Coordinates of C-alpha atoms and ligand atoms in Angstrom, one line a residue:
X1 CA 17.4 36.4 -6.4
X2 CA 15.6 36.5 -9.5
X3 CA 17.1 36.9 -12.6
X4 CA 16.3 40.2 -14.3
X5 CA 14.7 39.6 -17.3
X6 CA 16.5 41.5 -19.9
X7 CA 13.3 43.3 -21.2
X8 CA 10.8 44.8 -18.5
X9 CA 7.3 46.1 -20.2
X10 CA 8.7 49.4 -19.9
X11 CA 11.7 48.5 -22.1
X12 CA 9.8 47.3 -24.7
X13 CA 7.4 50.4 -24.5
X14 CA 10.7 52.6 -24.6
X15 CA 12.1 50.4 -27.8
X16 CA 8.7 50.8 -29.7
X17 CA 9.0 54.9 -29.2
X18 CA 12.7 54.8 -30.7
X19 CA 12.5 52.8 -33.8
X20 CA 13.9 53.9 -36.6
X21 CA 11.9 54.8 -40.0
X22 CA 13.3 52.2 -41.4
X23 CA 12.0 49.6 -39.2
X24 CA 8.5 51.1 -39.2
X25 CA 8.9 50.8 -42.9
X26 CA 10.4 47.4 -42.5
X27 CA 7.0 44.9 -41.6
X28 CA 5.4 46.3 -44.6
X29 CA 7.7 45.6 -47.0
X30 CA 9.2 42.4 -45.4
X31 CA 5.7 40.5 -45.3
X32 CA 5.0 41.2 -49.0
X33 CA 8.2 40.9 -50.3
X34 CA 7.9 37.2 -48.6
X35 CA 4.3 36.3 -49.6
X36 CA 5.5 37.3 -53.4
X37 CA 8.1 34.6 -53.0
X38 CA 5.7 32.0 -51.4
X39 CA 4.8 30.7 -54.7
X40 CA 8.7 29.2 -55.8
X41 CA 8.8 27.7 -52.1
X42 CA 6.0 26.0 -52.9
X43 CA 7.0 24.8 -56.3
X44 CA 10.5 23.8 -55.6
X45 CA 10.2 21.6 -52.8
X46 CA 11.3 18.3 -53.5
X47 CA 12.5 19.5 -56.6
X48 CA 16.5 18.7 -57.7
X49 CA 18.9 20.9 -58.8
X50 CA 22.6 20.4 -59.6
X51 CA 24.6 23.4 -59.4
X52 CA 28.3 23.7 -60.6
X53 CA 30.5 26.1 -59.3
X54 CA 33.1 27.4 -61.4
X55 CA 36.6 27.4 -59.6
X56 CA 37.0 31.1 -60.2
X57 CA 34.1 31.6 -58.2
X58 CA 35.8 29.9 -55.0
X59 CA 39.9 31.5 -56.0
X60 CA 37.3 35.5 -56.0
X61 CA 36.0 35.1 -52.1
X62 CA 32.5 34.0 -53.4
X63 CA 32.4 30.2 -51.4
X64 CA 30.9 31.7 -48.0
X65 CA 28.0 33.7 -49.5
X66 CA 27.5 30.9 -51.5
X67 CA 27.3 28.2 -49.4
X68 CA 25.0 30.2 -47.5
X69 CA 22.6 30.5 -50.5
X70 CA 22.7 26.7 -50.9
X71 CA 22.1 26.3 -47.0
X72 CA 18.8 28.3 -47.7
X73 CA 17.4 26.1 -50.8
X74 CA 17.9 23.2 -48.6
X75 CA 16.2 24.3 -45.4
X76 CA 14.0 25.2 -48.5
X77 CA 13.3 21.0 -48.7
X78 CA 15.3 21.1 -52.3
X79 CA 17.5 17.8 -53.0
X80 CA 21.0 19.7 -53.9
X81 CA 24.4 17.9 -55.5
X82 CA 26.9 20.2 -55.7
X83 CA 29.9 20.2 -58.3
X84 CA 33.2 22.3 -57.8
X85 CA 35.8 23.0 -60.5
X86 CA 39.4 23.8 -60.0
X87 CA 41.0 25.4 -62.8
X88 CA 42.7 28.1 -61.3
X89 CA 43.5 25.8 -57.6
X90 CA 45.0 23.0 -59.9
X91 CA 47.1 25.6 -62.2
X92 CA 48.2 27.4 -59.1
X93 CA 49.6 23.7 -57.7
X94 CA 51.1 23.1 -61.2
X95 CA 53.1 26.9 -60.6
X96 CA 54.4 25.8 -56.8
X97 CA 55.3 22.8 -58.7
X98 CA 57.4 24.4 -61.4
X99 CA 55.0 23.2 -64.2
X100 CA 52.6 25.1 -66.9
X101 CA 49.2 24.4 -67.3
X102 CA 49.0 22.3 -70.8
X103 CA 45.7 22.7 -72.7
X104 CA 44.4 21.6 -75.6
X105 CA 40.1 22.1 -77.2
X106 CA 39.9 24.1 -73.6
X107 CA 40.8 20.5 -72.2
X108 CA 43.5 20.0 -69.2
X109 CA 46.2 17.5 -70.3
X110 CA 46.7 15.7 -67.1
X111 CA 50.4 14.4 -66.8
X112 CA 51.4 12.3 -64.5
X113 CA 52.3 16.0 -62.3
X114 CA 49.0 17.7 -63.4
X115 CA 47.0 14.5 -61.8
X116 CA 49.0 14.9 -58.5
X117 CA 48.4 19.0 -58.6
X118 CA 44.3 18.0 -59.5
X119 CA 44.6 15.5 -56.8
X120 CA 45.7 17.9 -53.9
X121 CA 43.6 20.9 -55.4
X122 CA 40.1 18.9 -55.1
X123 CA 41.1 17.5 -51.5
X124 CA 42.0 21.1 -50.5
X125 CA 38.6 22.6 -51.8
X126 CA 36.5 19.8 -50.6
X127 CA 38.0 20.4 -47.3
X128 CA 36.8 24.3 -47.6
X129 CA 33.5 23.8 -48.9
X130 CA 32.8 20.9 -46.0
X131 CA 34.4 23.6 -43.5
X132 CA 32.0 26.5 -45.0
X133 CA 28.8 24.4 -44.6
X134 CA 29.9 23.3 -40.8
X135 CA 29.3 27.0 -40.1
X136 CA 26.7 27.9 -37.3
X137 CA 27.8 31.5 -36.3
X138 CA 24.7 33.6 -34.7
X139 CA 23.6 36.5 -36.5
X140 CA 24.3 34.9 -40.1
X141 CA 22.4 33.1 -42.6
X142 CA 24.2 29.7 -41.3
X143 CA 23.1 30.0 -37.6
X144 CA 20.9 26.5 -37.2
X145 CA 21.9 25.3 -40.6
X146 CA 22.5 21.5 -40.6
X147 CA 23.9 20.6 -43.8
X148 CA 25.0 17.2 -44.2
X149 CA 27.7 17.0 -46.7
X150 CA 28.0 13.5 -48.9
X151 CA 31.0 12.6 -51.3
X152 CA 31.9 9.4 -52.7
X153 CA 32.8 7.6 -55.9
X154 CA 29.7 8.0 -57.6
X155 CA 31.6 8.7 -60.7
X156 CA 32.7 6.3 -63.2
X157 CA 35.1 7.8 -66.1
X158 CA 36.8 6.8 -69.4
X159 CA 40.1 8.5 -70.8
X160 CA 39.7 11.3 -73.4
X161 CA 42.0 9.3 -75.1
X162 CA 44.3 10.6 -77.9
X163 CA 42.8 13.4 -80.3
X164 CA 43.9 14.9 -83.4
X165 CA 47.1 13.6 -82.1
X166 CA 47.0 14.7 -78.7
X167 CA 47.4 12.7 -75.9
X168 CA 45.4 13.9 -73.0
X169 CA 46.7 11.3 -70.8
X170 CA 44.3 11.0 -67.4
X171 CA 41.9 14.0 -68.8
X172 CA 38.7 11.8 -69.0
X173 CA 35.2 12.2 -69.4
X174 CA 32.2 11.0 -67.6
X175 CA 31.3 7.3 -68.5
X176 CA 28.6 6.8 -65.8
X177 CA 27.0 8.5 -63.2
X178 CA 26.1 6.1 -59.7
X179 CA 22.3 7.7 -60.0
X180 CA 20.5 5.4 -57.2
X181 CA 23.6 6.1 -54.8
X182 CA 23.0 9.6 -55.0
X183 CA 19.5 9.9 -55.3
X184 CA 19.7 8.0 -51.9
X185 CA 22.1 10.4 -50.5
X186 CA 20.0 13.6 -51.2
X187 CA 16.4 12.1 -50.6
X188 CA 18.1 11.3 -46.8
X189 CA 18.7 15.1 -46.5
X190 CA 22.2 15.1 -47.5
X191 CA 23.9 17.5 -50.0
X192 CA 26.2 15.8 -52.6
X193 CA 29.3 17.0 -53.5
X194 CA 31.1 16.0 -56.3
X195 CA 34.8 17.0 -57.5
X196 CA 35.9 17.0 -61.2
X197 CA 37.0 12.9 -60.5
X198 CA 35.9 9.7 -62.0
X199 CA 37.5 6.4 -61.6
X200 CA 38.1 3.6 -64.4
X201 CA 36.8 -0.1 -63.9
X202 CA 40.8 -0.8 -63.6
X203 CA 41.0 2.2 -60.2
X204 CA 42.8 4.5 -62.4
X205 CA 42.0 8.4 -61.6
X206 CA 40.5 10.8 -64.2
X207 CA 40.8 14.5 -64.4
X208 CA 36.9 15.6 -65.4
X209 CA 35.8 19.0 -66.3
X210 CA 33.4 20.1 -64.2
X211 CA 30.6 20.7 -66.8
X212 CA 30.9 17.4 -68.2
X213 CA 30.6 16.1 -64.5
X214 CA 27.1 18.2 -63.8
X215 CA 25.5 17.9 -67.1
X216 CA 26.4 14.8 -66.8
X217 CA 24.8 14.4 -63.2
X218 CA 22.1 16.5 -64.0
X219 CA 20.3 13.8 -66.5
X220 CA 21.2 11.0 -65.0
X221 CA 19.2 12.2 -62.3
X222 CA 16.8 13.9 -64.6
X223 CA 17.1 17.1 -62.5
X224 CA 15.0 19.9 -62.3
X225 CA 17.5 22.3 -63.1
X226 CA 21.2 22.8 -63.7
X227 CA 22.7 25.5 -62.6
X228 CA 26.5 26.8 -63.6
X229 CA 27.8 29.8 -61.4
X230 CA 30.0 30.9 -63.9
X231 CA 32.7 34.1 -64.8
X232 CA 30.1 35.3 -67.6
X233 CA 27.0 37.4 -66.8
X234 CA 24.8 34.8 -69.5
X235 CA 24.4 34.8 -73.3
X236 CA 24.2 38.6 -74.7
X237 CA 21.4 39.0 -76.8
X238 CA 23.7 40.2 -80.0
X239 CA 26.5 38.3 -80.1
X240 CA 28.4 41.1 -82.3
X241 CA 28.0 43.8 -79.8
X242 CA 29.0 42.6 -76.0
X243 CA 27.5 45.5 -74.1
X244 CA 24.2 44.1 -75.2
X245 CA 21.5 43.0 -73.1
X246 CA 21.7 39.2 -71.0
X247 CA 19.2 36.8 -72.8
X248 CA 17.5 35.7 -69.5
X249 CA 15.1 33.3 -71.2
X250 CA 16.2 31.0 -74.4
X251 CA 14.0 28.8 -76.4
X252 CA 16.1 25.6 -76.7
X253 CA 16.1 25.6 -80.7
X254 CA 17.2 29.1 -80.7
X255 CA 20.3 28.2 -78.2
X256 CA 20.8 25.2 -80.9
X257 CA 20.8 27.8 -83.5
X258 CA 22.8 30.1 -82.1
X259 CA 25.7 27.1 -80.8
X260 CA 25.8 26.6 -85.0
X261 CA 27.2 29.2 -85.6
X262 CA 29.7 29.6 -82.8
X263 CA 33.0 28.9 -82.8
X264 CA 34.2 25.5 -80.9
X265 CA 35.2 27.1 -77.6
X266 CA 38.6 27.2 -75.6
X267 CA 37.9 29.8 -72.8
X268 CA 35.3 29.7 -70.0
X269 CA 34.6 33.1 -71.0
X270 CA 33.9 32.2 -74.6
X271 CA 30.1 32.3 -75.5
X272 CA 29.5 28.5 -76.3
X273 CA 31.5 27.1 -73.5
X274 CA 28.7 26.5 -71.1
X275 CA 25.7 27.2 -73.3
X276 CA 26.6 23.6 -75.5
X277 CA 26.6 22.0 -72.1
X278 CA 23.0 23.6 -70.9
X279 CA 21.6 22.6 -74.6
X280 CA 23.1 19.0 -74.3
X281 CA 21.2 19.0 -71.2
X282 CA 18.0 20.6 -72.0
X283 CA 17.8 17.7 -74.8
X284 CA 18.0 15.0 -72.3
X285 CA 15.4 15.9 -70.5
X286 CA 16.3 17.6 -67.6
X287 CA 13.8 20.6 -67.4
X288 CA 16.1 24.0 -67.4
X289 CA 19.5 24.7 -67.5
X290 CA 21.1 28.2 -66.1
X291 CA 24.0 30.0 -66.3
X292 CA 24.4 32.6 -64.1
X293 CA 27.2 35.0 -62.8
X294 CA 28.8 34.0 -59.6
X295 CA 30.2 37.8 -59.7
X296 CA 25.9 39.2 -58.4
X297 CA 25.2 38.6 -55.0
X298 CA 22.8 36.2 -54.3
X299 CA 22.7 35.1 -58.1
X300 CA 21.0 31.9 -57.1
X301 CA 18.5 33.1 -55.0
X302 CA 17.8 35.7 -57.7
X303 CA 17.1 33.1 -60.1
X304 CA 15.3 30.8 -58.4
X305 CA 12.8 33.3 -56.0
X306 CA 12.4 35.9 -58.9
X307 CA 10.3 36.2 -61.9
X308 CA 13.0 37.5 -64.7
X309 CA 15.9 36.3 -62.5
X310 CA 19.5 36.8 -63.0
X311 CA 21.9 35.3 -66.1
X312 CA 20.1 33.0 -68.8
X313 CA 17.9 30.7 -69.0
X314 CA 17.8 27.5 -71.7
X315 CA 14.4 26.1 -71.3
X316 CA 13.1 23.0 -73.4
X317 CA 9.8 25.2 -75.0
X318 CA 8.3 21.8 -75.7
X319 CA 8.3 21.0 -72.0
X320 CA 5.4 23.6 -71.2
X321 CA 3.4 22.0 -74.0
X322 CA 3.5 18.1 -72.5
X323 CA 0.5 18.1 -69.9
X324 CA -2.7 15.7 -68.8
X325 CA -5.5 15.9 -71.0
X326 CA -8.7 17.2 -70.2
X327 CA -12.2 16.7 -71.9
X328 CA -11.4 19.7 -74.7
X329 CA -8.6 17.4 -76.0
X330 CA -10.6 14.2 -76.9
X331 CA -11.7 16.0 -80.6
X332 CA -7.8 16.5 -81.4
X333 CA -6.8 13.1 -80.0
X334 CA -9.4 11.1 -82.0
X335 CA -8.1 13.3 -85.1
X336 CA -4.1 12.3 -84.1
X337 CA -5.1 8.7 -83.3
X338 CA -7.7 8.2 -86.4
X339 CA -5.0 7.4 -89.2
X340 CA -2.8 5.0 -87.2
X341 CA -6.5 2.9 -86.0
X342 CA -7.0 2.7 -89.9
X343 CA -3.6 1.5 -91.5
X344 CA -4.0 -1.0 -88.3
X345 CA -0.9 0.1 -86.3
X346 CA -3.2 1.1 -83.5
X347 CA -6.7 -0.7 -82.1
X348 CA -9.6 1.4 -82.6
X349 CA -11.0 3.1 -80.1
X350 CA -14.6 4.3 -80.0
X351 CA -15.3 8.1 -79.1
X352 CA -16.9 7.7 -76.1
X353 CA -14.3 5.3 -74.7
X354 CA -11.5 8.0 -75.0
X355 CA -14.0 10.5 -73.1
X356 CA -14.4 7.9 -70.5
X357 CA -11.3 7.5 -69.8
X358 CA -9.7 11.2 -70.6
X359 CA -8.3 11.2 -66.9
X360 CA -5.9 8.2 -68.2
X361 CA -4.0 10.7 -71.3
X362 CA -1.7 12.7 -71.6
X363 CA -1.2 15.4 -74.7
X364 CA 1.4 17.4 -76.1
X365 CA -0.1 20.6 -77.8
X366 CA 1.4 23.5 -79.7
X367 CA -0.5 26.2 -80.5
X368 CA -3.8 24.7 -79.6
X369 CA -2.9 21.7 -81.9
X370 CA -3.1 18.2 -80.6
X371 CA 0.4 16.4 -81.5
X372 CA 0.9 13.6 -79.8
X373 CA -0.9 11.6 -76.9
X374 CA -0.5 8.5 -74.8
X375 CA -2.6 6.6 -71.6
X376 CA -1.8 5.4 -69.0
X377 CA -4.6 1.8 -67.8
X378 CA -3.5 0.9 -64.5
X379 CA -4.0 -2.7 -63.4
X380 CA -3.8 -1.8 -59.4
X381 CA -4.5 -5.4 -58.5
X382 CA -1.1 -6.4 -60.2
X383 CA 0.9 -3.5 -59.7
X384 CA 1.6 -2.6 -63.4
X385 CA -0.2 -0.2 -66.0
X386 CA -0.6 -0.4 -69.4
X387 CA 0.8 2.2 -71.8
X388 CA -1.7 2.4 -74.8
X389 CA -2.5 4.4 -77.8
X390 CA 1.3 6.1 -77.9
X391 CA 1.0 8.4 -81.0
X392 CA 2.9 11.4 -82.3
X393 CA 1.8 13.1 -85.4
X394 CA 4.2 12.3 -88.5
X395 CA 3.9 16.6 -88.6
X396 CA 6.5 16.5 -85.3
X397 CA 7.9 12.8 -85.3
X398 CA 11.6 12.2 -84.8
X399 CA 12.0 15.3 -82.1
X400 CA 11.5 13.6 -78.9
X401 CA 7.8 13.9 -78.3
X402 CA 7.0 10.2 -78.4
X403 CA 10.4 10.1 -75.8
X404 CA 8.8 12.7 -73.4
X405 CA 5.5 11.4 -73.4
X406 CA 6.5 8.1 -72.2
X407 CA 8.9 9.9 -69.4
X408 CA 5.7 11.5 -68.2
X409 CA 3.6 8.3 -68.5
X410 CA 5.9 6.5 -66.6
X411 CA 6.1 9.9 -63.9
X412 CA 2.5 9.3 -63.7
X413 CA 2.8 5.3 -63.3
X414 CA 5.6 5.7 -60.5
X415 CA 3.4 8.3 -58.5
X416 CA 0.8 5.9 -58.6
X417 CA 2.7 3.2 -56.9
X418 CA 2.8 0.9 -60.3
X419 CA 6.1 -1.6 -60.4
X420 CA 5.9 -1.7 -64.4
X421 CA 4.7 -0.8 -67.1
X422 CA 3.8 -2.3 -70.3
X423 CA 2.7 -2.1 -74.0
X424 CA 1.0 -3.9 -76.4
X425 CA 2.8 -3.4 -79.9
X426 CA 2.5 -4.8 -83.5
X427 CA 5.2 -2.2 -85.4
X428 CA 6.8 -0.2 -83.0
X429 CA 9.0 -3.2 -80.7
X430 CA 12.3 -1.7 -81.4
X431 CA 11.8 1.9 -80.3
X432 CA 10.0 0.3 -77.0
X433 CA 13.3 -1.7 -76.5
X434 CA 15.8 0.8 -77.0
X435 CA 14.3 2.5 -74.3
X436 CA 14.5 0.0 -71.3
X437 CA 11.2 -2.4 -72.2
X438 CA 11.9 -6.3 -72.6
X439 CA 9.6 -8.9 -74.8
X440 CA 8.1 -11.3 -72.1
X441 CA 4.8 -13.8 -72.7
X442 CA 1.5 -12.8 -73.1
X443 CA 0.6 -14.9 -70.2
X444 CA 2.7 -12.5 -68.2
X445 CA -0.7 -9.7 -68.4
X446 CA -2.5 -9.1 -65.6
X447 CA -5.9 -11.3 -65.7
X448 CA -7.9 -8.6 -66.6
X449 CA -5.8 -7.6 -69.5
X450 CA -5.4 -11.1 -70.9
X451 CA -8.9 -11.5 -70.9
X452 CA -9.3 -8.6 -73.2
X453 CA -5.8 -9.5 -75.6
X454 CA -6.8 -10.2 -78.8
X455 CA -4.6 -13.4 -79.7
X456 CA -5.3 -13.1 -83.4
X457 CA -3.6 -9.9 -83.4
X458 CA -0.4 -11.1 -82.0
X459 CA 0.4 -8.0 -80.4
X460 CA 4.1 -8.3 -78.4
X461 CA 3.8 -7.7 -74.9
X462 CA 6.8 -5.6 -73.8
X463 CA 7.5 -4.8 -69.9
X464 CA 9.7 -1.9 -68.4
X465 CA 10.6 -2.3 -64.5
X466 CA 10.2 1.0 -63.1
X467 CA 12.4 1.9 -60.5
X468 CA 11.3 4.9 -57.5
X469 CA 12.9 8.0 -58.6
Ligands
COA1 C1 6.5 5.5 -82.0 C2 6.3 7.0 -82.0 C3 5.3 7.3 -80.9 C4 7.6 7.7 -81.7 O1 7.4 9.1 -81.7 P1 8.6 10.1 -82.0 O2 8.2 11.4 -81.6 O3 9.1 9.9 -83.4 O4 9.7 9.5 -81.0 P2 11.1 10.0 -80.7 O5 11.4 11.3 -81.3 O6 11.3 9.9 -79.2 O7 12.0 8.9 -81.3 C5 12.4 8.9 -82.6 C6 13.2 7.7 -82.9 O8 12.4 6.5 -82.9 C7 12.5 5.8 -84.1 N1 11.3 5.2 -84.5 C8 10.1 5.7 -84.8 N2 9.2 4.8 -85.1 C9 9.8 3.6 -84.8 C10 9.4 2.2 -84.9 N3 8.2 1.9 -85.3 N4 10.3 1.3 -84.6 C11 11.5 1.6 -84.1 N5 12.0 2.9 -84.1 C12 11.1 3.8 -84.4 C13 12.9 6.9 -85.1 O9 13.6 6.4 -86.2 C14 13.8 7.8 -84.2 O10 15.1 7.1 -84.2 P3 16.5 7.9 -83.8 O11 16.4 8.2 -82.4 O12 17.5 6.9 -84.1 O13 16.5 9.1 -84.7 C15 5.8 7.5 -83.4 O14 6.6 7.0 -84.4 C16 4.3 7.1 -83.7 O15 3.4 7.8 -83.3 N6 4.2 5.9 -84.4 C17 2.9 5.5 -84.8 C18 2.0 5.0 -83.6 C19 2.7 3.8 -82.9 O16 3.3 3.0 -83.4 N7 2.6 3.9 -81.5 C20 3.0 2.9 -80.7 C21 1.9 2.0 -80.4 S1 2.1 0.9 -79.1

């Protein structure tokens, strides 16, 4: 017999008559609604985030709704490492235990007990968060998710030590972050997990915060954003009045500002406690930080797939300003460039050889004002480029710009398959060598370069070995 199919035409006619409003409403608000939040899917993929999630998040119900957010960035083709405190699991140990929580500058003193309570807190929540993405039940957000959770000891740490007098015993803070073991794990499609744990060269354990543990991620990684699900709704715009508005966008000088004149915080809830990590962030390069409250539904998704978004944001202002040059850009380059060609600290460079090769700069402008600029000459034959004419105007030296423009030169040398990079330098050796480059021969230059180095100059070759991010 055949199997009824559970549908006939007539069915369907009969189910078309008796839908609700609300599903005739539904198609035209649904395809909208999704088209609007094309755009993010677009620009996120690929990108990395590292998101922390505060303990109290996990203790208040919020881990499956969560996870299920998470599960949808990374269908999403995001790269996601995930961080979990424990305050309130490792506290509630200490109590079954018969012990107080010890604290001191809103820092866990981890006794010999307190390291056994952190111990069985983290294996207990990384056992939940594994279980919650393992879910697949029909008819939820996790049905057909495959998330592949990764931990490990990516983590290395070093003790607090003693402070002011206090011994903090295994508290410890992050001393490096395993960067290539984890950037491997997520570019394979895992999701990285990481507890509030770091190891010493010796094997001995470390009680970490979990803040210090993403920010700490986060640049090492250079992530696109960091993200702490936290107990606060963000920064309030008056800091005097706490029914005021959330600041959901803040220049990074004005969250330096503001950290001036805060207190040094104790509590979670305390106004600088996250937003010192987010600015510590922001100024090594990683793009935006976020804290956001785990308390809205769907905070995440919020932030990420709306315009204003949920919480605050702490976004480097400089960041939007770094971009490739284009043929508008040579007049205010040759005016940047023109007193460093003349004390001799630069070669000179002919007007219509910067318009040549415009493709080959990249600016950073403020207000329509040209203040600093490098290129980028590749040598394709031998797998290297030359960084040339690096100049930031003495109006906005010392603030990072000549840092940011060689991160982007180098983005731009990576993407083009380049091994290395190097520069030619009379004055400036020491900054090149501080950050990574290494004197070598000036018979190491490509052919085509060495034909064109001008041995009376004596220019130092420096090379930097760039590594696939
Ligand atoms: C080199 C240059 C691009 C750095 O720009 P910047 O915006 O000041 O760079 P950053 O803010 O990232 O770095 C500032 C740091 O570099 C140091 N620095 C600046 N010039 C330096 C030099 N010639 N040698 C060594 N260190 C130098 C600063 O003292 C500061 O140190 P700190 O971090 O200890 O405070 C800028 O000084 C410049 O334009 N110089 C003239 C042109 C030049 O020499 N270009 C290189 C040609 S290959």
């Amino acid at each position: 017999m055949l199997r009824q199919r559970p549908h006939s035409v007539n069915d369907t006619d009969v189910t078309r008559h008796n839908r609700s409003p609300m599903s005739l409403v539904f198609p035209h608000t649904f395809v909208p609604w999704f088209r609007a939040v094309a755009p993010y899917i677009h620009a996120y993929r690929g990108k990395t985030f590292v998101v922390a999630l505060a303990g109290e998040a996990i203790a208040a119900g919020k881990l499956n709704t969560f996870v299920q957010d998470l599960s949808i960035l990374h269908a999403m083709g995001l790269k996601l490492v995930l961080v979990h405190g424990f305050r309130p699991q490792v506290t509630e140990q200490l109590a079954a235990k018969g012990h107080v929580s010890r604290y001191a500058r809103g820092i866990r003193i981890t006794d010999p007990v307190a390291l056994d309570a952190a111990q069985e807190a983290a294996g207990q929540l990384r056992f939940e968060i594994e279980a919650a993405f393992s879910q697949g039940l029909p008819n939820t957000p996790m049905a057909n998710s495959t998330v592949r959770v990764v931990s490990g000891n990516f983590l290395t740490a070093r003790p607090v030590g003693i402070v002011d007098g206090v011994d903090f015993m295994n508290s410890g803070l992050v001393r490096r972050v395993d960067q290539f073991a984890i950037r491997r794990a997520i570019e394979s499609g895992a999701l990285v997990l990481l507890s509030p744990f770091g190891f010493s060269p010796t094997g001995e354990a470390f009680n970490l915060t979990m803040e210090d543990v993403a920010t700490a991620t986060a640049v090492a990684l250079q992530a696109d954003k960091l993200v702490f699900m936290t107990e606060i709704a963000g920064i309030r715009e008056n800091q005097d009045d706490p029914e005021s508005a959330i600041d959901t966008e803040m220049a990074l000088a004005d969250a330096r500002r503001l950290l001036e004149t805060l207190p040094t915080p104790t509590q979670p809830s305390d106004t600088a406690f996250y937003l010192r990590y987010c600015v510590k962030a922001c100024e090594s390069g990683v793009e935006r930080s976020h804290i956001l409250p785990y308390a809205t539904d769907g905070a995440l998704l919020l932030e990420v797939f709306t315009h204003d978004g949920v919480g605050t944001m702490v976004v480097d202002e400089k960041l939007e300003s770094l971009r490739e040059a284009g043929s508008d850009d040579v007049g205010g380059i040759l005016q940047l460039i023109e007193p460093f060609e003349r004390d001799g600290t630069l070669v000179r460079r002919e007007r219509k050889e910067i318009e040549r090769d415009i493709e080959y700069y990249s600016v950073v402008e403020h207000d329509g004002i040209i203040f600093g600029c490098a290129a980028l000459y590749p040598y394709p034959e031998a797998r290297t480029a030359e960084m040339a004419a690096l100049t930031v105007s003495p109006l906005s030296q010392g603030q990072g710009d000549g840092e940011r423009l060689l991160k982007r030169i180098e983005q731009r040398a990576r993407a083009a398959g380049h091994e290395s990079l190097f520069v030619l330098t009379t004055r400036t050796m020491h900054w090149f060598i501080k950050r990574g480059f290494v004197p070598v021969d000036p018979e190491w230059l490509p052919e085509a370069r060495k034909r064109k180095y001008n041995w009376d100059r004596r220019s130092q070759v420096l090379v930097k070995r760039l590594i696939s991010a």
